[in-house]
Short mmCIF file of C-alpha atoms (C1' of nucleotides) in Angstrom, two decimals:
data_model
loop_
_atom_site.label_atom_id
_atom_site.label_comp_id
_atom_site.label_asym_id
_atom_site.label_seq_id
_atom_site.Cartn_x
_atom_site.Cartn_y
_atom_site.Cartn_z
CA MET L 136 291.04 159.52 150.72
CA ARG L 137 293.90 158.86 152.95
CA LYS L 138 293.74 159.68 156.55
CA ILE L 139 296.60 161.98 157.09
CA TYR L 140 297.16 161.70 160.80
CA THR L 141 295.97 160.24 163.99
CA PRO L 142 294.40 162.95 166.07
CA SER L 143 296.26 161.96 169.16
CA SER L 144 299.74 162.30 167.75
CA ALA L 145 299.89 165.09 165.28
CA ALA L 146 298.34 168.15 166.82
CA SER L 147 301.66 169.40 168.08
CA ASP L 148 303.44 168.37 164.91
CA VAL L 149 301.14 170.51 162.85
CA LEU L 150 301.79 173.46 165.10
CA GLU L 151 305.51 172.88 164.91
CA VAL L 152 305.50 172.74 161.13
CA ILE L 153 303.52 175.94 161.00
CA GLN L 154 305.83 177.72 163.38
CA ILE L 155 308.98 176.61 161.62
CA LEU L 156 307.90 177.37 158.08
CA GLU L 157 305.73 180.39 158.74
CA GLY L 158 306.43 183.64 157.03
CA ARG L 159 306.88 185.00 153.57
CA TRP L 160 310.57 184.23 153.32
CA LYS L 161 311.36 180.92 154.99
CA LEU L 162 310.29 178.68 152.12
CA LEU L 163 311.99 180.91 149.61
CA ILE L 164 315.24 180.71 151.54
CA LEU L 165 314.91 176.97 151.91
CA PHE L 166 314.22 176.40 148.26
CA HIS L 167 317.39 178.24 147.38
CA LEU L 168 319.31 176.17 149.87
CA PHE L 169 317.94 173.00 148.33
CA ASP L 170 319.02 174.28 144.98
CA GLY L 171 322.50 173.96 146.39
CA LYS L 172 324.11 176.92 144.71
CA VAL L 173 323.33 179.45 147.38
CA GLN L 174 325.15 179.53 150.66
CA ARG L 175 326.18 183.10 151.16
CA TYR L 176 324.23 185.93 152.70
CA SER L 177 324.75 188.14 149.66
CA ASP L 178 323.58 185.36 147.37
CA PHE L 179 320.22 185.33 149.09
CA GLU L 180 320.00 189.08 148.80
CA LYS L 181 320.48 188.84 145.06
CA LEU L 182 318.22 185.87 144.47
CA ILE L 183 315.31 186.85 146.68
CA PRO L 184 314.05 190.11 145.25
CA GLY L 185 312.38 192.34 147.77
CA ILE L 186 313.79 190.82 150.91
CA SER L 187 315.35 193.27 153.30
CA GLN L 188 318.58 192.73 155.20
CA LYS L 189 316.61 192.65 158.38
CA MET L 190 314.26 189.93 157.23
CA LEU L 191 317.00 187.87 155.66
CA ALA L 192 319.16 187.85 158.75
CA GLN L 193 316.19 187.35 161.03
CA GLN L 194 314.73 184.43 159.14
CA LEU L 195 318.09 182.78 158.69
CA ARG L 196 318.59 182.96 162.40
CA LYS L 197 315.19 181.52 163.10
CA LEU L 198 315.87 178.65 160.74
CA GLU L 199 319.16 178.14 162.51
CA ALA L 200 317.51 178.18 165.92
CA ASP L 201 315.00 175.61 164.71
CA GLY L 202 317.78 173.31 163.59
CA ILE L 203 317.05 173.49 159.88
CA VAL L 204 320.00 175.54 158.80
CA ALA L 205 323.61 175.53 159.95
CA ARG L 206 325.71 178.67 159.92
CA LYS L 207 329.43 178.48 159.45
CA VAL L 208 331.54 181.57 160.02
CA TYR L 209 335.02 181.83 158.58
CA PRO L 210 337.14 184.08 160.79
CA GLN L 211 338.63 186.25 158.11
CA VAL L 212 338.47 189.74 156.71
CA PRO L 213 336.24 190.39 154.91
CA PRO L 214 333.96 188.03 156.75
CA LYS L 215 332.65 184.92 155.09
CA VAL L 216 329.60 183.04 156.27
CA GLU L 217 328.16 179.94 154.72
CA TYR L 218 324.68 178.60 155.23
CA ARG L 219 323.79 175.01 154.66
CA LEU L 220 320.99 172.65 155.56
CA THR L 221 321.35 170.45 158.58
CA ASP L 222 320.54 166.78 158.22
CA TRP L 223 317.08 167.47 159.48
CA GLY L 224 316.79 170.35 157.08
CA GLN L 225 317.68 168.10 154.19
CA ALA L 226 315.05 165.66 155.31
CA LEU L 227 312.55 168.37 154.56
CA CYS L 228 313.38 168.16 150.88
CA PRO L 229 310.82 165.53 149.86
CA ALA L 230 308.05 167.45 151.54
CA LEU L 231 308.91 170.70 149.85
CA ASP L 232 309.31 168.85 146.62
CA ALA L 233 305.82 167.46 147.00
CA LEU L 234 304.57 170.94 147.66
CA LEU L 235 306.07 172.17 144.40
CA SER L 236 304.70 169.24 142.46
CA TRP L 237 301.32 170.03 143.83
CA ALA L 238 301.56 173.64 142.72
CA GLU L 239 302.54 172.51 139.26
CA GLN L 240 299.49 170.29 139.04
CA LYS L 241 297.10 173.15 139.56
CA ASP L 242 296.05 173.48 135.96
CA HIS L 243 295.33 169.81 135.79
CA PHE L 244 292.70 170.10 138.48
CA ALA L 245 291.52 173.60 137.78
CA PRO L 246 291.94 174.20 134.07
CA PRO L 247 292.17 177.90 133.37
CA ALA L 248 288.54 178.81 132.84
CA SER L 249 288.47 179.97 129.25
CA MET M 12 321.34 165.89 147.51
CA ARG M 13 318.46 166.09 145.20
CA LYS M 14 317.91 169.10 143.13
CA ILE M 15 314.50 170.19 144.07
CA TYR M 16 313.55 172.37 141.16
CA THR M 17 314.73 173.89 137.96
CA PRO M 18 315.28 177.58 138.49
CA SER M 19 313.40 178.48 135.35
CA SER M 20 310.16 176.79 136.26
CA ALA M 21 309.57 176.96 139.95
CA ALA M 22 310.09 180.50 141.09
CA SER M 23 306.44 181.35 140.70
CA ASP M 24 305.36 178.00 142.09
CA VAL M 25 307.23 178.66 145.28
CA LEU M 26 305.59 182.02 145.64
CA GLU M 27 302.20 180.50 144.97
CA VAL M 28 302.67 177.81 147.59
CA ILE M 29 303.73 180.42 150.11
CA GLN M 30 300.79 182.63 149.37
CA ILE M 31 298.27 179.84 149.53
CA LEU M 32 299.47 178.20 152.72
CA GLU M 33 300.72 181.24 154.57
CA GLY M 34 299.36 182.09 157.94
CA ARG M 35 298.88 180.53 161.30
CA TRP M 36 295.59 178.87 160.52
CA LYS M 37 295.54 177.58 156.96
CA LEU M 38 297.45 174.38 157.63
CA LEU M 39 295.48 173.72 160.77
CA ILE M 40 292.23 174.06 158.87
CA LEU M 41 293.49 171.87 156.07
CA PHE M 42 294.65 169.15 158.40
CA HIS M 43 291.23 168.99 159.94
CA LEU M 44 289.68 168.80 156.50
CA PHE M 45 291.99 165.93 155.62
CA ASP M 46 290.91 164.25 158.77
CA GLY M 47 287.54 164.09 157.14
CA LYS M 48 285.39 164.55 160.18
CA VAL M 49 285.19 168.28 160.06
CA GLN M 50 283.09 170.13 157.55
CA ARG M 51 281.10 172.64 159.51
CA TYR M 52 282.07 176.12 160.55
CA SER M 53 281.28 175.44 164.16
CA ASP M 54 283.37 172.27 164.09
CA PHE M 55 286.44 174.25 163.21
CA GLU M 56 285.70 176.68 166.00
CA LYS M 57 285.68 173.83 168.47
CA LEU M 58 288.67 171.97 167.14
CA ILE M 59 290.98 174.89 166.56
CA PRO M 60 291.45 176.47 169.95
CA GLY M 61 292.20 180.14 169.86
CA ILE M 62 290.96 180.89 166.38
CA SER M 63 288.58 183.80 166.14
CA GLN M 64 285.47 183.90 164.02
CA LYS M 65 287.07 186.52 161.86
CA MET M 66 290.16 184.48 161.14
CA LEU M 67 288.23 181.29 160.56
CA ALA M 68 285.88 182.86 158.06
CA GLN M 69 288.65 184.83 156.42
CA GLN M 70 291.00 181.92 155.97
CA LEU M 71 288.24 179.63 154.78
CA ARG M 72 287.33 182.18 152.15
CA LYS M 73 290.92 182.55 151.06
CA LEU M 74 291.24 178.79 150.73
CA GLU M 75 288.04 178.82 148.74
CA ALA M 76 289.28 181.62 146.50
CA ASP M 77 292.48 179.69 145.91
CA GLY M 78 290.53 176.65 144.83
CA ILE M 79 291.54 174.41 147.72
CA VAL M 80 288.27 174.30 149.56
CA ALA M 81 284.71 174.16 148.31
CA ARG M 82 281.88 175.72 150.22
CA LYS M 83 278.39 174.34 150.02
CA VAL M 84 275.49 176.30 151.45
CA TYR M 85 272.23 174.60 152.28
CA PRO M 86 269.39 177.11 151.96
CA GLN M 87 267.64 176.37 155.19
CA VAL M 88 267.02 177.85 158.58
CA PRO M 89 269.14 177.68 160.57
CA PRO M 90 271.81 177.86 157.90
CA LYS M 91 274.03 174.92 157.18
CA VAL M 92 277.35 175.22 155.41
CA GLU M 93 279.71 172.41 154.56
CA TYR M 94 283.33 172.74 153.69
CA ARG M 95 285.20 170.12 151.77
CA LEU M 96 288.41 169.86 149.83
CA THR M 97 288.36 170.32 146.09
CA ASP M 98 290.15 167.77 143.95
CA TRP M 99 293.17 170.01 143.89
CA GLY M 100 292.92 170.42 147.63
CA GLN M 101 292.95 166.67 148.08
CA ALA M 102 296.00 166.48 145.88
CA LEU M 103 297.77 168.47 148.57
CA CYS M 104 297.41 165.58 150.98
CA PRO M 105 300.68 163.78 150.19
CA ALA M 106 302.66 166.98 150.59
CA LEU M 107 301.13 167.80 153.95
CA ASP M 108 301.59 164.23 154.95
CA ALA M 109 305.28 164.48 154.10
CA LEU M 110 305.47 167.63 156.17
CA LEU M 111 304.05 165.83 159.17
CA SER M 112 306.36 162.88 158.73
CA TRP M 113 309.26 165.26 158.64
CA ALA M 114 308.20 166.89 161.88
CA GLU M 115 307.92 163.49 163.50
CA GLN M 116 311.46 162.64 162.50
CA LYS M 117 312.93 165.56 164.34
CA ASP M 118 314.22 163.59 167.28
CA HIS M 119 315.91 161.15 164.96
CA PHE M 120 318.10 163.89 163.53
CA ALA M 121 318.35 166.08 166.58
CA PRO M 122 318.13 163.83 169.62
CA PRO M 123 317.00 165.82 172.65
CA ALA M 124 320.28 166.98 174.11
CA SER M 125 320.34 165.37 177.50
"C1'" DC K 79 274.21 178.58 162.59
"C1'" DG K 80 277.39 181.02 160.00
"C1'" DG K 81 278.99 184.52 159.42
"C1'" DG K 82 279.91 190.31 158.18
"C1'" DA K 83 281.44 195.00 159.96
"C1'" DT K 84 284.03 197.69 162.85
"C1'" DC K 85 287.55 199.16 165.99
"C1'" DC K 86 291.81 198.62 168.09
"C1'" DA K 87 296.43 196.69 169.75
"C1'" DC K 88 300.38 194.70 168.66
"C1'" DA K 89 303.62 192.50 165.80
"C1'" DA K 90 305.63 191.99 161.39
"C1'" DG K 91 308.16 194.07 158.14
"C1'" DG K 92 310.55 197.96 155.23
"C1'" DA K 93 314.02 201.90 154.97
"C1'" DT K 94 317.89 203.77 156.43
"C1'" DA K 95 322.14 204.33 158.81
"C1'" DC K 96 325.96 202.33 160.88
"C1'" DT K 97 329.74 198.61 162.05
"C1'" DG K 98 333.44 194.73 162.98
"C1'" DC V 34 330.92 190.94 153.50
"C1'" DA V 35 327.63 190.18 156.72
"C1'" DG V 36 325.34 191.78 159.38
"C1'" DT V 37 323.04 195.16 163.79
"C1'" DA V 38 320.23 199.13 165.47
"C1'" DT V 39 316.69 202.21 165.02
"C1'" DC V 40 312.63 204.23 163.43
"C1'" DC V 41 308.37 204.08 161.34
"C1'" DT V 42 304.65 202.20 158.46
"C1'" DT V 43 301.77 198.46 157.48
"C1'" DG V 44 299.46 194.36 158.20
"C1'" DT V 45 297.55 190.80 161.10
"C1'" DG V 46 294.66 189.29 164.19
"C1'" DG V 47 291.60 189.60 168.42
"C1'" DA V 48 287.26 191.47 170.59
"C1'" DT V 49 282.92 192.92 170.10
"C1'" DC V 50 278.53 193.79 168.08
"C1'" DC V 51 275.26 192.78 164.70
"C1'" DC V 52 272.53 190.21 161.13
"C1'" DG V 53 269.83 186.81 157.82
#
DNA sequence: CGGGATCCACAAGGATACTG
DNA sequence: CAGTATCCTTGTGGATCCCG
C-alpha cells in the first residue's frame, strides 16, 4: 500500500481539503461546473434538485472565497451572472474524477451480496 | 477541459461519494488509516485533536457500514479492536492522494498576494 | 480499552417573502 | 435573473456519565 502523505506536511492540507469541500452541495456544484454546461445560477437550481436558494448562493460564495470558483457579473437588466472554475478549481478535476471512478468500482470490491 | 462524467451515469455516484465522505472527521480518519500506523480506537483519539469519543465511534461505524473500514474485535480483556481499510477503502487511496496534491498546489495557482 | 446512552447548545439548512 | 433577509426547524457535535 502506498503511503499517502508525510505526516509533517499534510496535516494542514487535509484540513484545508475538508473545509473547502465540506457540505452536501459543494461537490454537486463542482461536478456540474466540470461538466461545463452549467454556469448560471438558475441552471444550478434546475440541475440540483432540493437545493434552496440560500444554500446555492451561500455555497457558491464560499467556493468563490476559497478561490475555486470565479463569479462574473454582467451589468445588465435582467442581471446575468456566470460562474466558472478558476485555474485552481480546474486543477481539482483529476481528484474529483478519481473519486467518481472509485465510486463506480464499488461493485467490483463489494459485489452485491445476493 | 476534460469532461468529468456522463450525466446519465454519475449523478448517483456523486451523491454516494458525498454521503460517504461527508463530515469533518471522515477524511481525517481515512488519512490516518492510509498512513498505516493507526488502527486502534485510542490511536485516533490521540492523533485527531478535538474529536470526541462520540464522533470517533460514530464516524468509524459509518465508514464500516459503508464498506470502507473493517473492524476486528479481539475477544480479550481489556478489549482490543483494530480498524483497517477494506479493499474498496484502499482503492480510495489514489483519489485522496490526488486531493492532497491539489491542496499542495494552491500556491502555484494562487500565489500569496504580497 | 473501546465504546454506548443521554442531554444540551449551537450551527446548518429549509421555507418564505422581498428586491435591484 | 440572481440573489438577500428573516424566521424557524432540524441536525450535528460536544460534554458527561456509564458499562462490559
